[in-house]
CSV table of N, CA, C and O in Angstrom, one decimal:
chain,number,residue,atom,x,y,z
A,1,MET,N,127.9,117.9,134.5
A,1,MET,CA,127.3,116.5,134.5
A,1,MET,C,127.8,115.8,133.2
A,1,MET,O,127.7,116.4,132.1
A,2,PRO,N,128.3,114.6,133.3
A,2,PRO,CA,128.8,113.8,132.1
A,2,PRO,C,127.6,113.5,131.2
A,2,PRO,O,126.5,113.3,131.7
A,3,PRO,N,127.9,113.3,129.9
A,3,PRO,CA,126.8,113.0,129.0
A,3,PRO,C,126.2,111.6,129.3
A,3,PRO,O,126.9,110.7,129.8
A,4,THR,N,125.0,111.4,129.1
A,4,THR,CA,124.3,110.1,129.3
A,4,THR,C,124.8,109.1,128.2
A,4,THR,O,124.7,109.5,127.0
A,5,PRO,N,125.2,107.9,128.6
A,5,PRO,CA,125.7,107.0,127.5
A,5,PRO,C,124.5,106.5,126.7
A,5,PRO,O,123.4,106.2,127.3
A,6,HIS,N,124.7,106.3,125.5
A,6,HIS,CA,123.7,105.8,124.5
A,6,HIS,C,124.4,104.8,123.6
A,6,HIS,O,125.6,104.7,123.6
A,7,ILE,N,123.6,104.1,122.9
A,7,ILE,CA,124.2,103.2,121.9
A,7,ILE,C,123.6,103.5,120.5
A,7,ILE,O,122.5,104.1,120.4
A,8,ALA,N,124.3,103.2,119.5
A,8,ALA,CA,123.8,103.4,118.1
A,8,ALA,C,124.0,102.1,117.4
A,8,ALA,O,125.0,101.4,117.6
A,9,GLY,N,123.1,101.8,116.5
A,9,GLY,CA,123.3,100.6,115.6
A,9,GLY,C,123.5,101.0,114.2
A,9,GLY,O,122.7,101.8,113.6
A,10,LEU,N,124.6,100.6,113.5
A,10,LEU,CA,124.9,100.9,112.2
A,10,LEU,C,124.9,99.7,111.3
A,10,LEU,O,125.2,98.6,111.8
A,11,ALA,N,124.6,99.9,110.0
A,11,ALA,CA,124.5,98.7,109.1
A,11,ALA,C,125.7,98.7,108.1
A,11,ALA,O,126.0,99.7,107.5
A,12,HIS,N,126.3,97.5,108.0
A,12,HIS,CA,127.3,97.3,106.9
A,12,HIS,C,126.6,96.6,105.8
A,12,HIS,O,126.3,95.4,105.8
A,13,LEU,N,126.2,97.5,104.8
A,13,LEU,CA,125.4,97.0,103.7
A,13,LEU,C,126.2,97.1,102.4
A,13,LEU,O,126.7,98.2,102.1
A,14,THR,N,126.3,96.1,101.7
A,14,THR,CA,127.1,96.1,100.4
A,14,THR,C,126.3,95.7,99.2
A,14,THR,O,125.3,95.0,99.4
A,15,ASP,N,126.7,96.0,98.1
A,15,ASP,CA,126.1,95.6,96.8
A,15,ASP,C,126.8,94.3,96.4
A,15,ASP,O,127.7,93.8,97.1
A,16,ALA,N,126.4,93.8,95.2
A,16,ALA,CA,127.0,92.5,94.7
A,16,ALA,C,128.5,92.6,94.5
A,16,ALA,O,129.2,91.6,94.5
A,17,ALA,N,129.0,93.8,94.2
A,17,ALA,CA,130.4,94.0,94.0
A,17,ALA,C,131.2,94.2,95.3
A,17,ALA,O,132.4,94.5,95.2
A,18,GLY,N,130.5,94.2,96.4
A,18,GLY,CA,131.2,94.4,97.7
A,18,GLY,C,131.4,95.8,98.1
A,18,GLY,O,132.1,96.1,99.1
A,19,ARG,N,130.8,96.8,97.4
A,19,ARG,CA,130.9,98.2,97.7
A,19,ARG,C,130.0,98.5,98.9
A,19,ARG,O,128.9,98.0,99.0
A,20,LEU,N,130.4,99.4,99.8
A,20,LEU,CA,129.7,99.7,101.0
A,20,LEU,C,128.7,100.9,100.7
A,20,LEU,O,129.1,101.9,100.1
A,21,LEU,N,127.5,100.7,101.3
A,21,LEU,CA,126.5,101.8,101.2
A,21,LEU,C,126.8,102.9,102.2
A,21,LEU,O,126.9,102.6,103.4
A,22,MET,N,126.9,104.1,101.7
A,22,MET,CA,127.1,105.2,102.6
A,22,MET,C,126.1,106.3,102.3
A,22,MET,O,125.6,106.4,101.2
A,23,LEU,N,125.7,107.1,103.3
A,23,LEU,CA,124.7,108.1,103.2
A,23,LEU,C,125.4,109.5,103.3
A,23,LEU,O,126.2,109.7,104.2
A,24,LYS,N,125.0,110.4,102.4
A,24,LYS,CA,125.5,111.8,102.5
A,24,LYS,C,124.6,112.7,103.2
A,24,LYS,O,123.3,112.6,103.0
A,25,THR,N,125.1,113.5,104.1
A,25,THR,CA,124.3,114.3,104.9
A,25,THR,C,124.2,115.8,104.4
A,25,THR,O,125.0,116.1,103.5
A,26,VAL,N,123.3,116.5,104.9
A,26,VAL,CA,123.1,117.9,104.5
A,26,VAL,C,124.5,118.7,104.7
A,26,VAL,O,124.8,119.5,103.9
A,27,ALA,N,125.2,118.3,105.7
A,27,ALA,CA,126.5,119.0,106.0
A,27,ALA,C,127.6,118.6,105.1
A,27,ALA,O,128.7,119.1,105.1
A,28,GLY,N,127.3,117.6,104.2
A,28,GLY,CA,128.3,117.1,103.2
A,28,GLY,C,129.2,116.0,103.7
A,28,GLY,O,130.1,115.5,103.0
A,29,SER,N,129.0,115.5,104.9
A,29,SER,CA,129.7,114.4,105.4
A,29,SER,C,129.0,113.1,105.0
A,29,SER,O,127.9,113.1,104.5
A,30,TRP,N,129.7,112.0,105.1
A,30,TRP,CA,129.2,110.7,104.8
A,30,TRP,C,129.1,109.9,106.1
A,30,TRP,O,129.9,110.0,107.0
A,31,ARG,N,128.1,109.0,106.1
A,31,ARG,CA,127.9,108.2,107.3
A,31,ARG,C,127.2,106.8,106.9
A,31,ARG,O,126.7,106.7,105.8
A,32,LEU,N,127.4,105.9,107.8
A,32,LEU,CA,126.7,104.6,107.6
A,32,LEU,C,125.2,104.7,107.9
A,32,LEU,O,124.8,105.5,108.7
A,33,PRO,N,124.5,103.8,107.2
A,33,PRO,CA,123.0,103.7,107.6
A,33,PRO,C,122.9,103.3,109.0
A,33,PRO,O,123.7,102.5,109.5
A,34,GLY,N,121.8,103.7,109.7
A,34,GLY,CA,121.5,103.3,111.0
A,34,GLY,C,121.3,104.6,111.9
A,34,GLY,O,121.3,105.7,111.4
A,35,GLY,N,121.3,104.4,113.2
A,35,GLY,CA,121.1,105.5,114.1
A,35,GLY,C,121.0,105.1,115.5
A,35,GLY,O,121.2,104.0,115.9
A,36,PRO,N,120.7,106.1,116.4
A,36,PRO,CA,120.7,105.9,117.8
A,36,PRO,C,119.5,105.0,118.3
A,36,PRO,O,118.5,105.1,117.7
A,37,ALA,N,119.8,104.3,119.3
A,37,ALA,CA,118.7,103.5,120.0
A,37,ALA,C,117.9,104.4,120.9
A,37,ALA,O,118.5,105.3,121.5
A,38,LEU,N,116.7,104.0,121.1
A,38,LEU,CA,115.9,104.6,122.2
A,38,LEU,C,116.3,104.0,123.5
A,38,LEU,O,116.9,102.9,123.5
A,39,PRO,N,115.9,104.6,124.6
A,39,PRO,CA,116.2,104.0,125.9
A,39,PRO,C,115.6,102.6,125.9
A,39,PRO,O,114.5,102.4,125.5
A,40,ASN,N,116.4,101.6,126.4
A,40,ASN,CA,116.0,100.2,126.5
A,40,ASN,C,115.9,99.5,125.2
A,40,ASN,O,115.3,98.4,125.1
A,41,GLU,N,116.3,100.1,124.1
A,41,GLU,CA,116.2,99.5,122.7
A,41,GLU,C,117.6,99.0,122.4
A,41,GLU,O,118.6,99.6,122.8
A,42,SER,N,117.7,97.8,121.8
A,42,SER,CA,119.0,97.3,121.4
A,42,SER,C,119.6,98.0,120.2
A,42,SER,O,118.8,98.6,119.4
A,43,ALA,N,120.9,98.0,120.1
A,43,ALA,CA,121.6,98.5,118.9
A,43,ALA,C,121.1,97.8,117.6
A,43,ALA,O,120.9,98.4,116.6
A,44,ARG,N,120.9,96.5,117.7
A,44,ARG,CA,120.4,95.7,116.6
A,44,ARG,C,119.0,96.2,116.1
A,44,ARG,O,118.8,96.4,114.9
A,45,ASN,N,118.1,96.4,117.0
A,45,ASN,CA,116.8,96.9,116.6
A,45,ASN,C,116.8,98.3,116.1
A,45,ASN,O,116.1,98.7,115.2
A,46,ALA,N,117.7,99.2,116.7
A,46,ALA,CA,117.8,100.5,116.3
A,46,ALA,C,118.3,100.6,114.8
A,46,ALA,O,117.8,101.4,114.0
A,47,MET,N,119.3,99.8,114.5
A,47,MET,CA,119.9,99.7,113.2
A,47,MET,C,118.8,99.3,112.2
A,47,MET,O,118.6,100.0,111.2
A,48,ALA,N,118.0,98.3,112.5
A,48,ALA,CA,117.0,97.8,111.5
A,48,ALA,C,115.9,98.9,111.3
A,48,ALA,O,115.5,99.1,110.2
A,49,TYR,N,115.5,99.5,112.4
A,49,TYR,CA,114.5,100.6,112.4
A,49,TYR,C,115.0,101.7,111.5
A,49,TYR,O,114.2,102.2,110.6
A,50,HIS,N,116.2,102.3,111.8
A,50,HIS,CA,116.7,103.4,111.0
A,50,HIS,C,116.8,103.1,109.5
A,50,HIS,O,116.6,104.0,108.7
A,51,VAL,N,117.3,101.9,109.2
A,51,VAL,CA,117.5,101.6,107.8
A,51,VAL,C,116.1,101.5,107.1
A,51,VAL,O,115.9,102.1,106.0
A,52,ARG,N,115.1,100.9,107.8
A,52,ARG,CA,113.8,100.8,107.3
A,52,ARG,C,113.2,102.2,107.1
A,52,ARG,O,112.5,102.5,106.1
A,53,ARG,N,113.3,103.1,108.1
A,53,ARG,CA,112.8,104.4,108.1
A,53,ARG,C,113.4,105.3,107.0
A,53,ARG,O,112.8,106.0,106.3
A,54,ASP,N,114.8,105.3,107.0
A,54,ASP,CA,115.5,106.2,106.2
A,54,ASP,C,115.6,105.8,104.7
A,54,ASP,O,115.7,106.6,103.8
A,55,LEU,N,115.6,104.4,104.4
A,55,LEU,CA,115.9,104.0,103.1
A,55,LEU,C,114.7,103.2,102.5
A,55,LEU,O,114.7,102.8,101.3
A,56,HIS,N,113.7,102.8,103.3
A,56,HIS,CA,112.6,102.1,102.9
A,56,HIS,C,112.9,100.6,102.5
A,56,HIS,O,112.3,100.1,101.6
A,57,ILE,N,113.9,100.1,103.1
A,57,ILE,CA,114.2,98.6,102.9
A,57,ILE,C,114.4,97.9,104.2
A,57,ILE,O,114.7,98.6,105.2
A,58,ARG,N,114.1,96.7,104.2
A,58,ARG,CA,114.3,95.9,105.4
A,58,ARG,C,115.6,95.1,105.3
A,58,ARG,O,115.9,94.5,104.3
A,59,VAL,N,116.4,95.1,106.4
A,59,VAL,CA,117.6,94.3,106.5
A,59,VAL,C,117.6,93.5,107.8
A,59,VAL,O,117.0,93.9,108.8
A,60,GLU,N,118.3,92.4,107.7
A,60,GLU,CA,118.4,91.6,108.9
A,60,GLU,C,119.9,91.5,109.3
A,60,GLU,O,120.7,91.1,108.6
A,61,PRO,N,120.2,92.1,110.5
A,61,PRO,CA,121.6,92.0,111.0
A,61,PRO,C,122.0,90.5,111.3
A,61,PRO,O,121.2,89.8,111.8
A,62,ARG,N,123.2,90.2,110.8
A,62,ARG,CA,123.7,88.8,111.0
A,62,ARG,C,124.6,88.7,112.2
A,62,ARG,O,124.4,87.8,113.0
A,63,PHE,N,125.5,89.6,112.4
A,63,PHE,CA,126.4,89.5,113.6
A,63,PHE,C,127.1,90.9,113.7
A,63,PHE,O,127.1,91.7,112.8
A,64,VAL,N,127.7,91.1,114.9
A,64,VAL,CA,128.4,92.4,115.1
A,64,VAL,C,129.8,92.3,114.5
A,64,VAL,O,130.5,91.4,114.8
A,65,LEU,N,130.1,93.3,113.7
A,65,LEU,CA,131.4,93.4,113.1
A,65,LEU,C,132.4,94.2,113.9
A,65,LEU,O,133.6,94.0,113.8
A,66,GLY,N,131.8,95.1,114.7
A,66,GLY,CA,132.7,95.9,115.6
A,66,GLY,C,131.9,96.9,116.4
A,66,GLY,O,130.7,97.0,116.2
A,67,MET,N,132.6,97.5,117.4
A,67,MET,CA,132.0,98.5,118.2
A,67,MET,C,133.1,99.5,118.5
A,67,MET,O,134.3,99.2,118.6
A,68,GLU,N,132.7,100.8,118.5
A,68,GLU,CA,133.6,101.9,118.8
A,68,GLU,C,133.0,102.9,119.7
A,68,GLU,O,131.8,103.2,119.4
A,69,PRO,N,133.7,103.5,120.6
A,69,PRO,CA,133.1,104.6,121.3
A,69,PRO,C,133.0,105.8,120.4
A,69,PRO,O,133.8,106.0,119.5
A,70,ILE,N,132.0,106.6,120.7
A,70,ILE,CA,131.8,107.9,119.9
A,70,ILE,C,132.4,109.0,120.8
A,70,ILE,O,131.9,109.3,121.9
A,71,VAL,N,133.6,109.5,120.4
A,71,VAL,CA,134.4,110.4,121.2
A,71,VAL,C,133.6,111.6,121.7
A,71,VAL,O,132.9,112.2,120.9
A,72,GLY,N,133.7,111.8,123.0
A,72,GLY,CA,133.1,113.0,123.6
A,72,GLY,C,131.6,112.8,123.9
A,72,GLY,O,131.0,113.8,124.4
A,73,THR,N,131.0,111.7,123.7
A,73,THR,CA,129.6,111.5,123.9
A,73,THR,C,129.3,110.5,125.0
A,73,THR,O,128.2,110.5,125.5
A,74,GLY,N,130.2,109.6,125.3
A,74,GLY,CA,129.9,108.5,126.2
A,74,GLY,C,129.1,107.4,125.6
A,74,GLY,O,128.6,106.5,126.2
A,75,SER,N,128.8,107.5,124.3
A,75,SER,CA,128.0,106.6,123.5
A,75,SER,C,128.9,105.6,122.8
A,75,SER,O,130.1,105.8,122.6
A,76,THR,N,128.3,104.5,122.4
A,76,THR,CA,129.0,103.4,121.6
A,76,THR,C,128.3,103.1,120.4
A,76,THR,O,127.0,102.9,120.4
A,77,ALA,N,129.0,103.0,119.3
A,77,ALA,CA,128.4,102.6,118.0
A,77,ALA,C,128.7,101.1,117.7
A,77,ALA,O,129.9,100.7,117.9
A,78,TYR,N,127.7,100.3,117.3
A,78,TYR,CA,127.9,98.9,117.0
A,78,TYR,C,127.6,98.8,115.5
A,78,TYR,O,126.6,99.3,115.0
A,79,LEU,N,128.5,98.1,114.8
A,79,LEU,CA,128.3,97.9,113.3
A,79,LEU,C,127.9,96.5,113.1
A,79,LEU,O,128.6,95.5,113.5
A,80,PHE,N,126.8,96.3,112.4
A,80,PHE,CA,126.2,94.9,112.2
A,80,PHE,C,126.4,94.5,110.7
A,80,PHE,O,126.1,95.3,109.8
A,81,ALA,N,126.9,93.3,110.5
A,81,ALA,CA,127.0,92.8,109.2
A,81,ALA,C,125.6,92.4,108.7
A,81,ALA,O,124.9,91.8,109.5
A,82,CYS,N,125.3,92.7,107.5
A,82,CYS,CA,124.0,92.3,106.9
A,82,CYS,C,124.3,91.7,105.6
A,82,CYS,O,125.4,91.8,105.0
A,83,ASP,N,123.3,90.9,105.1
A,83,ASP,CA,123.5,90.3,103.7
A,83,ASP,C,123.7,91.4,102.7
A,83,ASP,O,123.2,92.5,102.8
A,84,ASN,N,124.4,91.0,101.6
A,84,ASN,CA,124.5,91.9,100.5
A,84,ASN,C,123.1,92.3,100.0
A,84,ASN,O,122.2,91.5,99.9
A,85,LEU,N,123.0,93.6,99.6
A,85,LEU,CA,121.7,94.0,99.0
A,85,LEU,C,121.6,93.5,97.6
A,85,LEU,O,122.6,93.6,96.8
A,86,GLN,N,120.5,93.0,97.2
A,86,GLN,CA,120.2,92.5,95.9
A,86,GLN,C,119.8,93.7,95.0
A,86,GLN,O,119.4,94.7,95.5
A,87,GLU,N,119.8,93.5,93.7
A,87,GLU,CA,119.4,94.6,92.8
A,87,GLU,C,118.0,95.1,93.1
A,87,GLU,O,117.8,96.3,93.1
A,88,ASP,N,117.0,94.2,93.4
A,88,ASP,CA,115.7,94.7,93.7
A,88,ASP,C,115.6,95.5,95.0
A,88,ASP,O,114.8,96.4,95.2
A,89,ASP,N,116.5,95.1,96.0
A,89,ASP,CA,116.6,95.9,97.3
A,89,ASP,C,117.1,97.3,96.9
A,89,ASP,O,116.5,98.3,97.4
A,90,ILE,N,118.1,97.4,96.1
A,90,ILE,CA,118.7,98.7,95.8
A,90,ILE,C,117.7,99.6,95.0
A,90,ILE,O,117.6,100.8,95.3
A,91,ALA,N,116.9,98.9,94.1
A,91,ALA,CA,115.9,99.7,93.4
A,91,ALA,C,114.8,100.2,94.3
A,91,ALA,O,114.2,101.2,93.9
A,92,ARG,N,114.6,99.6,95.4
A,92,ARG,CA,113.5,100.1,96.3
A,92,ARG,C,114.0,101.2,97.3
A,92,ARG,O,113.2,101.8,98.0
A,93,ILE,N,115.3,101.5,97.3
A,93,ILE,CA,115.8,102.5,98.2
A,93,ILE,C,115.1,103.9,97.9
A,93,ILE,O,115.1,104.3,96.7
A,94,GLN,N,114.6,104.5,98.9
A,94,GLN,CA,114.0,105.8,98.8
A,94,GLN,C,114.5,106.7,99.9
A,94,GLN,O,114.4,106.3,101.1
A,95,LEU,N,115.1,107.8,99.6
A,95,LEU,CA,115.6,108.7,100.6
A,95,LEU,C,114.5,109.4,101.3
A,95,LEU,O,113.5,109.7,100.6
A,96,PRO,N,114.6,109.7,102.5
A,96,PRO,CA,113.6,110.4,103.2
A,96,PRO,C,113.4,111.8,102.7
A,96,PRO,O,114.3,112.4,102.2
A,97,SER,N,112.2,112.4,102.8
A,97,SER,CA,111.9,113.7,102.3
A,97,SER,C,111.6,114.6,103.6
A,97,SER,O,111.5,114.1,104.7
A,98,GLY,N,111.6,115.9,103.3
A,98,GLY,CA,111.2,116.8,104.4
A,98,GLY,C,112.4,117.2,105.3
A,98,GLY,O,113.4,117.7,104.7
A,99,THR,N,112.4,116.9,106.5
A,99,THR,CA,113.4,117.4,107.5
A,99,THR,C,114.6,116.5,107.6
A,99,THR,O,115.5,116.8,108.4
A,100,ALA,N,114.7,115.4,106.9
A,100,ALA,CA,115.8,114.4,107.1
A,100,ALA,C,117.1,115.1,106.7
A,100,ALA,O,117.1,115.9,105.8
A,101,ASP,N,118.2,114.6,107.3
A,101,ASP,CA,119.5,115.1,106.9
A,101,ASP,C,120.2,114.3,105.9
A,101,ASP,O,121.4,114.6,105.6
A,102,ILE,N,119.6,113.4,105.3
A,102,ILE,CA,120.2,112.6,104.2
A,102,ILE,C,119.9,113.1,102.9
A,102,ILE,O,118.7,113.3,102.5
A,103,THR,N,120.9,113.4,102.0
A,103,THR,CA,120.7,114.0,100.7
A,103,THR,C,121.0,113.1,99.6
A,103,THR,O,120.5,113.3,98.5
A,104,ALA,N,121.8,112.0,99.8
A,104,ALA,CA,122.2,111.1,98.8
A,104,ALA,C,122.7,109.8,99.4
A,104,ALA,O,123.0,109.8,100.6
A,105,TYR,N,122.8,108.8,98.5
A,105,TYR,CA,123.5,107.6,98.9
A,105,TYR,C,124.4,107.2,97.8
A,105,TYR,O,124.3,107.6,96.7
A,106,ALA,N,125.4,106.4,98.2
A,106,ALA,CA,126.4,105.9,97.2
A,106,ALA,C,127.0,104.6,97.7
A,106,ALA,O,127.1,104.4,98.9
A,107,PHE,N,127.3,103.7,96.8
A,107,PHE,CA,128.1,102.5,97.1
A,107,PHE,C,129.6,102.8,96.8
A,107,PHE,O,129.9,103.3,95.7
A,108,VAL,N,130.4,102.7,97.8
A,108,VAL,CA,131.8,103.1,97.7
A,108,VAL,C,132.7,101.9,98.0
A,108,VAL,O,132.4,101.0,98.7
A,109,ASP,N,133.9,102.0,97.4
A,109,ASP,CA,135.0,101.0,97.7
A,109,ASP,C,135.8,101.3,98.9
A,109,ASP,O,135.9,102.5,99.3
A,110,TYR,N,136.3,100.3,99.6
A,110,TYR,CA,137.3,100.5,100.6
A,110,TYR,C,138.6,100.9,100.0
A,110,TYR,O,138.9,100.4,98.9
A,111,PRO,N,139.5,101.6,100.6
A,111,PRO,CA,139.3,102.4,101.8
A,111,PRO,C,139.0,103.9,101.5
A,111,PRO,O,139.2,104.7,102.3
A,112,GLY,N,138.6,104.2,100.2
A,112,GLY,CA,138.5,105.5,99.8
A,112,GLY,C,137.3,106.4,100.4
A,112,GLY,O,136.8,107.2,99.7
A,113,ILE,N,137.0,106.1,101.6
A,113,ILE,CA,135.9,106.9,102.2
A,113,ILE,C,136.3,107.5,103.5
A,113,ILE,O,135.5,107.9,104.3
A,114,ALA,N,137.6,107.7,103.8
A,114,ALA,CA,138.1,108.3,105.0
A,114,ALA,C,137.7,109.7,105.2
A,114,ALA,O,137.4,110.2,106.3
A,115,GLU,N,137.8,110.5,104.1
A,115,GLU,CA,137.4,111.9,104.3
A,115,GLU,C,136.0,112.1,104.5
A,115,GLU,O,135.1,111.4,104.0
A,116,THR,N,135.6,113.0,105.3
A,116,THR,CA,134.3,113.4,105.7
A,116,THR,C,133.5,112.3,106.4
A,116,THR,O,132.3,112.3,106.3
A,117,VAL,N,134.1,111.3,107.0
A,117,VAL,CA,133.5,110.3,107.7
A,117,VAL,C,133.9,110.4,109.2
A,117,VAL,O,135.1,110.7,109.4
A,118,SER,N,133.0,110.3,110.1
A,118,SER,CA,133.4,110.5,111.5
A,118,SER,C,134.5,109.5,111.9
A,118,SER,O,134.6,108.4,111.4
A,119,PRO,N,135.3,109.9,112.9
A,119,PRO,CA,136.4,109.0,113.3
A,119,PRO,C,136.0,107.6,113.8
A,119,PRO,O,136.6,106.6,113.4
A,120,HIS,N,134.9,107.5,114.5
A,120,HIS,CA,134.4,106.2,115.0
A,120,HIS,C,133.9,105.4,113.8
A,120,HIS,O,134.1,104.1,113.8
A,121,GLU,N,133.2,106.0,112.9
A,121,GLU,CA,132.7,105.2,111.7
A,121,GLU,C,133.9,104.8,110.8
A,121,GLU,O,133.9,103.7,110.3
A,122,HIS,N,134.9,105.6,110.7
A,122,HIS,CA,136.0,105.2,109.9
A,122,HIS,C,136.7,104.0,110.5
A,122,HIS,O,137.1,103.1,109.8
A,123,LEU,N,136.9,104.0,111.9
A,123,LEU,CA,137.5,102.9,112.5
A,123,LEU,C,136.6,101.6,112.4
A,123,LEU,O,137.1,100.5,112.1
A,124,LEU,N,135.3,101.8,112.4
A,124,LEU,CA,134.4,100.6,112.2
A,124,LEU,C,134.5,100.1,110.8
A,124,LEU,O,134.6,98.9,110.6
A,125,ILE,N,134.6,101.0,109.8
A,125,ILE,CA,134.6,100.6,108.4
A,125,ILE,C,136.0,99.8,108.1
A,125,ILE,O,136.0,98.8,107.5
A,126,THR,N,137.1,100.4,108.6
A,126,THR,CA,138.4,99.8,108.3
A,126,THR,C,138.5,98.5,109.1
A,126,THR,O,139.1,97.5,108.6
A,127,GLY,N,138.0,98.4,110.3
A,127,GLY,CA,138.0,97.2,111.0
A,127,GLY,C,137.2,96.1,110.4
A,127,GLY,O,137.5,94.9,110.3
A,128,ALA,N,136.0,96.5,109.8
A,128,ALA,CA,135.1,95.5,109.1
A,128,ALA,C,135.8,95.0,107.9
A,128,ALA,O,135.8,93.8,107.6
A,129,ALA,N,136.5,95.9,107.1
A,129,ALA,CA,137.2,95.5,105.9
A,129,ALA,C,138.3,94.4,106.3
A,129,ALA,O,138.4,93.4,105.6
A,130,THR,N,139.0,94.6,107.4
A,130,THR,CA,140.0,93.7,107.8
A,130,THR,C,139.4,92.4,108.2
A,130,THR,O,139.8,91.3,107.8
A,131,ALA,N,138.3,92.5,109.0
A,131,ALA,CA,137.6,91.3,109.5
A,131,ALA,C,137.0,90.4,108.4
A,131,ALA,O,137.1,89.2,108.4
A,132,LEU,N,136.4,91.1,107.4
A,132,LEU,CA,135.8,90.4,106.3
A,132,LEU,C,136.8,89.8,105.4
A,132,LEU,O,136.4,88.9,104.6
A,133,ARG,N,138.0,90.3,105.4
A,133,ARG,CA,139.1,89.6,104.5
A,133,ARG,C,139.8,88.5,105.2
A,133,ARG,O,140.5,87.8,104.6
A,134,ALA,N,139.5,88.3,106.5
A,134,ALA,CA,140.1,87.2,107.3
A,134,ALA,C,139.7,85.9,106.7
A,134,ALA,O,138.7,85.7,106.1
A,135,PRO,N,140.6,84.9,106.8
A,135,PRO,CA,140.4,83.6,106.2
A,135,PRO,C,139.1,82.9,106.7
A,135,PRO,O,138.4,82.3,105.9
A,136,ASP,N,138.7,83.1,107.9
A,136,ASP,CA,137.5,82.4,108.4
A,136,ASP,C,136.2,83.3,108.1
A,136,ASP,O,135.1,82.9,108.4
A,137,GLY,N,136.4,84.6,107.6
A,137,GLY,CA,135.3,85.4,107.3
A,137,GLY,C,134.7,86.1,108.5
A,137,GLY,O,133.8,86.9,108.3
A,138,HIS,N,135.1,85.9,109.7
A,138,HIS,CA,134.6,86.6,110.9
A,138,HIS,C,135.7,87.2,111.7
A,138,HIS,O,136.8,86.8,111.8
């Protein structure tokens, strides 16, 4: 039986210097903030929920920067542009405790994040970098 298609909402969050927020997992890989949607939940709402749950900050998605299939799953990941995080937002970030798979976070420059990032997230990140450098900004 083929896998059930799902969607995931991911956040493109940057600091004042334009560096991208990435989360380090227990396995040592890096990923974007966000996560899978529940049945009948939008990718937009899933992204906002996972960021609030995992980092203890609220973000408002502005627009979709890109979407990529997650190979082998039948799922699709949507990347949402959000406003730059302000210093007080960054100061409020708290990583989850207990059973969560997130061990650290870092703000990183493009494109030096290709290693240990999933192929679909790497495509989303590089696509976002190109789109955000476009003359019209979208």
